[in-house]
Structures are given as structure tokens and as C-alpha cells.
Amino acid sequence: ALALVQWLPPQDLEASLEGFAAIAPHVEQALEPYVSKPLKLKRDPALNKYFVACEYNCDGGTHRSPWTNRYEPPPEGGEAVEEGLFRATDRVRRIEELFNEVFEAYTTSYYDGGVSSVYAWDLDEGFACACLIRKELAPSPEARPAKHRESGIWESIHVVEVRESAGATSFADYKLSTTVRVHLQAGQPPATETELGAMVARQAEKRYKRGKKALGDEVHLMQIGTMIEDMENSIRQGLDIVHVAKTREVLNVLRNADGCDLREGAGAGGGVS
């Protein structure tokens, strides 16, 4: 089922998961640990900033903002109900704040905009976090003619588990699970439309010996940040080599075939006359 989902169009992922839920609920439950639903955006009215809304910050039918640690929209029942929803511990909340500040700068630098959010929670021997990025390329009717309009979405979902050890030989184990979904569309359907979609899932693990001088949480940011940056660079290169190159090859074949048809038609016309 996981292999089938990866081959289905990524822009139809939500509909595909709903289809699995309708015909085979057990399959949908089995896919939950491996397939994340498409990311949504919500606005935090207190700071007028957008954040990513997904299963990692959802509780009680509402979503927690990483910027203010408040739920949007406020749950029915007011403050009393909201106090009963998930709250990160003090240490994990500090990690969230640190990671969100850095990943916002990372998204601006690498994606020239977009929305990022980081959510963290405790584990028995450490913590875990979900680092999320959503960049949307909205069509601009004023910028180009209709046949050249472009739109697209890039979604990065990085889930990291950090297992910490205590003692003199202090080290940390990092396990990164990454899913990238991309969908690009250009041109005017049906004549000149070109569409590219891909979903890539990869994992990476790393062990880092922290030592006595690196006991702060900043060292986790450095290690996780490096792993995510390397992973995204690798996936971008893979998309360029496999998906983009193959699409370019198919388009070139189609253009050559159309050119041959036009030349043959012109030759036939010339013979008749």
C-alpha cells in the first residue's frame, strides 16, 4: 500500500487516503506512521503570522501555533478547555522556540519565502520534533499570458527522534525520516499544460558524541539542521536528475514528433499541388 501511495499523484494524496479509508480502513491505519497528510496553513491573529497546521500540532480539533503556543481557532469552552490540550514541557518548548527561529531564517534563505513550523514533544530517552516547510508558487495572471502561467507546491516533512544517553560517554542518536512532496503545473490546459508531481521518502541516522562541553540543546540544533540541509540537497538533486530530466526528455520527444508530423504534412501537401 505504501508503494502504491508513492506512485499515485502527490496532488491527489488527500483524496487517495480518503479512498483507502472508504474501501480498506485497516490499510489507512497501517499507512499513518509513514504517510503524512498534506500540510495546511493557519494564521495566528496575535502576531499575524502563518503557521503549518497538521497532525503534529493538532489536539481537540484545533491547532497549536508555534509562535504563541496558543490554539487556533480557540476551542469551544474557552480557557478551561484549552488548558487541558497538549502543552510542551518547559525544556521542549524552549527547543521549539529556538528551532522555529532558525528554521524561519532557513526557509527564507533556501525557498525565498514560504512558511515553516517546528513542533516538539518528549520521548522516554530524549525528544522528537517535526520540522515542516510549505512553499506555494501561486499563479500570477498579471505577470504572464495565460498559456505561461505557473503554479506549484513544495512540502517538506522532517521528523527527527533524538535519543540521549547520560554518563561520562554522553552521546545522542538522531533518526531522521523525511518526506518531500512537490507538484508543479505550467501552461494552459489542455493544449499546453505540463504537470510534474513527485513524492520522495528517505531516512538517515547519525550518532554524535556530545562530550562534557556540549550539553546544551544548541548542539541538537546544529546536528539536526545539518542532517535536514544535507537531506534536502540530496532530494533536490535526485528530483532534478530523475523527475525533471525525464519530463524534459518526454517533452523533447513529443516536440520532435510534432515537428515530423508537420513536415510530413507539408510534404504531402506539396506533392498534391
Short mmCIF file of N, CA and C in Angstrom, two decimals, residues 19-81:
data_model
loop_
_atom_site.label_atom_id
_atom_site.label_comp_id
_atom_site.label_asym_id
_atom_site.label_seq_id
_atom_site.Cartn_x
_atom_site.Cartn_y
_atom_site.Cartn_z
N GLY A 19 -9.92 7.52 -0.07
CA GLY A 19 -10.34 6.30 -0.76
C GLY A 19 -9.94 5.04 -0.01
N PHE A 20 -8.70 5.04 0.53
CA PHE A 20 -8.26 3.90 1.34
C PHE A 20 -9.16 3.75 2.57
N ALA A 21 -9.53 4.88 3.19
CA ALA A 21 -10.37 4.81 4.39
C ALA A 21 -11.74 4.24 4.07
N ALA A 22 -12.22 4.49 2.86
CA ALA A 22 -13.56 4.02 2.48
C ALA A 22 -13.57 2.53 2.15
N ILE A 23 -12.54 2.04 1.46
CA ILE A 23 -12.56 0.65 0.99
C ILE A 23 -11.73 -0.29 1.87
N ALA A 24 -10.75 0.26 2.59
CA ALA A 24 -9.89 -0.61 3.43
C ALA A 24 -9.37 0.19 4.61
N PRO A 25 -10.20 0.38 5.65
CA PRO A 25 -9.78 1.20 6.81
C PRO A 25 -8.49 0.69 7.45
N HIS A 26 -8.27 -0.62 7.45
CA HIS A 26 -7.06 -1.14 8.09
C HIS A 26 -5.80 -0.71 7.34
N VAL A 27 -5.92 -0.53 6.03
CA VAL A 27 -4.78 -0.06 5.24
C VAL A 27 -4.45 1.38 5.59
N GLU A 28 -5.49 2.21 5.75
CA GLU A 28 -5.26 3.61 6.11
C GLU A 28 -4.55 3.69 7.46
N GLN A 29 -4.96 2.88 8.42
CA GLN A 29 -4.32 2.90 9.74
C GLN A 29 -2.87 2.44 9.64
N ALA A 30 -2.60 1.47 8.77
CA ALA A 30 -1.23 0.99 8.62
C ALA A 30 -0.34 2.04 7.97
N LEU A 31 -0.93 2.92 7.16
CA LEU A 31 -0.14 3.95 6.47
C LEU A 31 0.15 5.16 7.34
N GLU A 32 -0.61 5.35 8.42
CA GLU A 32 -0.49 6.56 9.24
C GLU A 32 0.94 6.86 9.70
N PRO A 33 1.73 5.84 10.16
CA PRO A 33 3.09 6.18 10.61
C PRO A 33 4.03 6.59 9.47
N TYR A 34 3.67 6.30 8.23
CA TYR A 34 4.58 6.51 7.11
C TYR A 34 4.16 7.61 6.15
N VAL A 35 2.88 7.96 6.14
CA VAL A 35 2.38 8.94 5.19
C VAL A 35 1.68 10.06 5.94
N SER A 36 2.18 11.27 5.79
CA SER A 36 1.57 12.44 6.41
C SER A 36 0.60 13.09 5.44
N LYS A 37 -0.50 13.58 5.95
CA LYS A 37 -1.48 14.24 5.11
C LYS A 37 -0.92 15.58 4.64
N PRO A 38 -1.45 16.11 3.54
CA PRO A 38 -0.95 17.40 3.03
C PRO A 38 -1.01 18.49 4.10
N LEU A 39 -0.01 19.36 4.09
CA LEU A 39 0.08 20.43 5.07
C LEU A 39 -0.90 21.54 4.75
N LYS A 40 -1.46 22.13 5.79
CA LYS A 40 -2.35 23.28 5.66
C LYS A 40 -1.72 24.48 6.38
N LEU A 41 -2.22 25.65 6.08
CA LEU A 41 -1.74 26.86 6.73
C LEU A 41 -2.86 27.52 7.52
N LYS A 42 -2.49 28.02 8.69
CA LYS A 42 -3.40 28.82 9.51
C LYS A 42 -2.68 30.09 9.94
N ARG A 43 -3.44 31.08 10.31
CA ARG A 43 -2.86 32.36 10.73
C ARG A 43 -3.05 32.55 12.23
N ASP A 44 -1.97 32.96 12.88
CA ASP A 44 -2.02 33.30 14.30
C ASP A 44 -2.38 34.77 14.41
N PRO A 45 -3.59 35.09 14.85
CA PRO A 45 -4.01 36.50 14.85
C PRO A 45 -3.23 37.37 15.83
N ALA A 46 -2.66 36.77 16.87
CA ALA A 46 -1.93 37.57 17.86
C ALA A 46 -0.70 38.22 17.24
N LEU A 47 -0.02 37.51 16.32
CA LEU A 47 1.19 38.04 15.68
C LEU A 47 1.00 38.25 14.18
N ASN A 48 -0.17 37.89 13.68
CA ASN A 48 -0.45 38.00 12.24
C ASN A 48 0.60 37.22 11.43
N LYS A 49 0.91 36.01 11.88
CA LYS A 49 1.87 35.16 11.20
C LYS A 49 1.23 33.81 10.89
N TYR A 50 1.60 33.25 9.75
CA TYR A 50 1.08 31.95 9.37
C TYR A 50 1.91 30.84 10.00
N PHE A 51 1.27 29.71 10.22
CA PHE A 51 1.97 28.52 10.70
C PHE A 51 1.38 27.29 10.02
N VAL A 52 2.13 26.19 10.06
CA VAL A 52 1.70 24.95 9.44
C VAL A 52 0.77 24.20 10.38
N ALA A 53 -0.37 23.78 9.86
CA ALA A 53 -1.35 23.00 10.63
C ALA A 53 -1.35 21.57 10.11
N CYS A 54 -1.10 20.62 11.01
CA CYS A 54 -1.03 19.21 10.62
C CYS A 54 -1.30 18.35 11.85
N GLU A 55 -1.06 17.04 11.73
CA GLU A 55 -1.34 16.15 12.85
C GLU A 55 -0.37 16.34 14.01
N TYR A 56 0.79 16.99 13.76
CA TYR A 56 1.79 17.14 14.81
C TYR A 56 1.46 18.27 15.79
N ASN A 57 0.53 19.14 15.45
CA ASN A 57 0.15 20.21 16.39
C ASN A 57 -1.37 20.27 16.55
N CYS A 58 -2.03 19.16 16.27
CA CYS A 58 -3.50 19.11 16.36
C CYS A 58 -3.93 18.44 17.66
N ASP A 59 -4.89 19.03 18.32
CA ASP A 59 -5.48 18.46 19.53
C ASP A 59 -6.86 19.08 19.72
N GLY A 60 -7.84 18.24 19.96
CA GLY A 60 -9.19 18.74 20.19
C GLY A 60 -9.80 19.43 18.98
N GLY A 61 -9.38 19.04 17.78
CA GLY A 61 -9.92 19.64 16.58
C GLY A 61 -9.39 21.03 16.25
N THR A 62 -8.35 21.47 16.94
CA THR A 62 -7.74 22.77 16.68
C THR A 62 -6.23 22.60 16.66
N HIS A 63 -5.49 23.64 16.25
CA HIS A 63 -4.05 23.52 16.04
C HIS A 63 -3.28 24.55 16.87
N ARG A 64 -2.16 24.09 17.43
CA ARG A 64 -1.33 24.94 18.28
C ARG A 64 -0.35 25.74 17.44
N SER A 65 -0.30 27.03 17.67
CA SER A 65 0.64 27.89 16.97
C SER A 65 2.02 27.78 17.61
N PRO A 66 3.08 27.62 16.82
CA PRO A 66 4.42 27.57 17.41
C PRO A 66 4.91 28.94 17.86
N TRP A 67 4.25 30.00 17.42
CA TRP A 67 4.72 31.34 17.74
C TRP A 67 4.23 31.81 19.11
N THR A 68 2.98 31.49 19.46
CA THR A 68 2.43 31.96 20.73
C THR A 68 2.07 30.82 21.67
N ASN A 69 2.17 29.56 21.19
CA ASN A 69 1.81 28.39 21.98
C ASN A 69 0.31 28.36 22.33
N ARG A 70 -0.49 29.08 21.55
CA ARG A 70 -1.94 29.09 21.73
C ARG A 70 -2.59 28.33 20.58
N TYR A 71 -3.79 27.84 20.87
CA TYR A 71 -4.52 27.07 19.86
C TYR A 71 -5.41 27.98 19.02
N GLU A 72 -5.38 27.72 17.70
CA GLU A 72 -6.19 28.49 16.75
C GLU A 72 -6.98 27.53 15.86
N PRO A 73 -8.28 27.74 15.73
CA PRO A 73 -9.07 28.71 16.50
C PRO A 73 -9.22 28.25 17.94
N PRO A 74 -9.53 29.15 18.86
CA PRO A 74 -9.70 28.74 20.26
C PRO A 74 -10.77 27.66 20.38
N PRO A 75 -10.54 26.65 21.20
CA PRO A 75 -11.52 25.57 21.32
C PRO A 75 -12.79 26.05 22.00
N GLU A 76 -13.87 25.39 21.67
CA GLU A 76 -15.14 25.70 22.34
C GLU A 76 -15.02 25.36 23.82
N GLY A 77 -15.43 26.26 24.65
CA GLY A 77 -15.30 26.06 26.08
C GLY A 77 -14.31 27.02 26.71
N GLY A 78 -13.54 27.74 25.86
CA GLY A 78 -12.67 28.79 26.37
C GLY A 78 -11.37 28.29 26.99
N GLU A 79 -10.85 29.11 27.90
CA GLU A 79 -9.54 28.86 28.51
C GLU A 79 -9.48 27.53 29.25
N ALA A 80 -10.55 27.17 29.90
CA ALA A 80 -10.54 25.93 30.68
C ALA A 80 -10.29 24.72 29.79
N VAL A 81 -10.91 24.69 28.62
CA VAL A 81 -10.72 23.58 27.69
C VAL A 81 -9.33 23.62 27.09
#
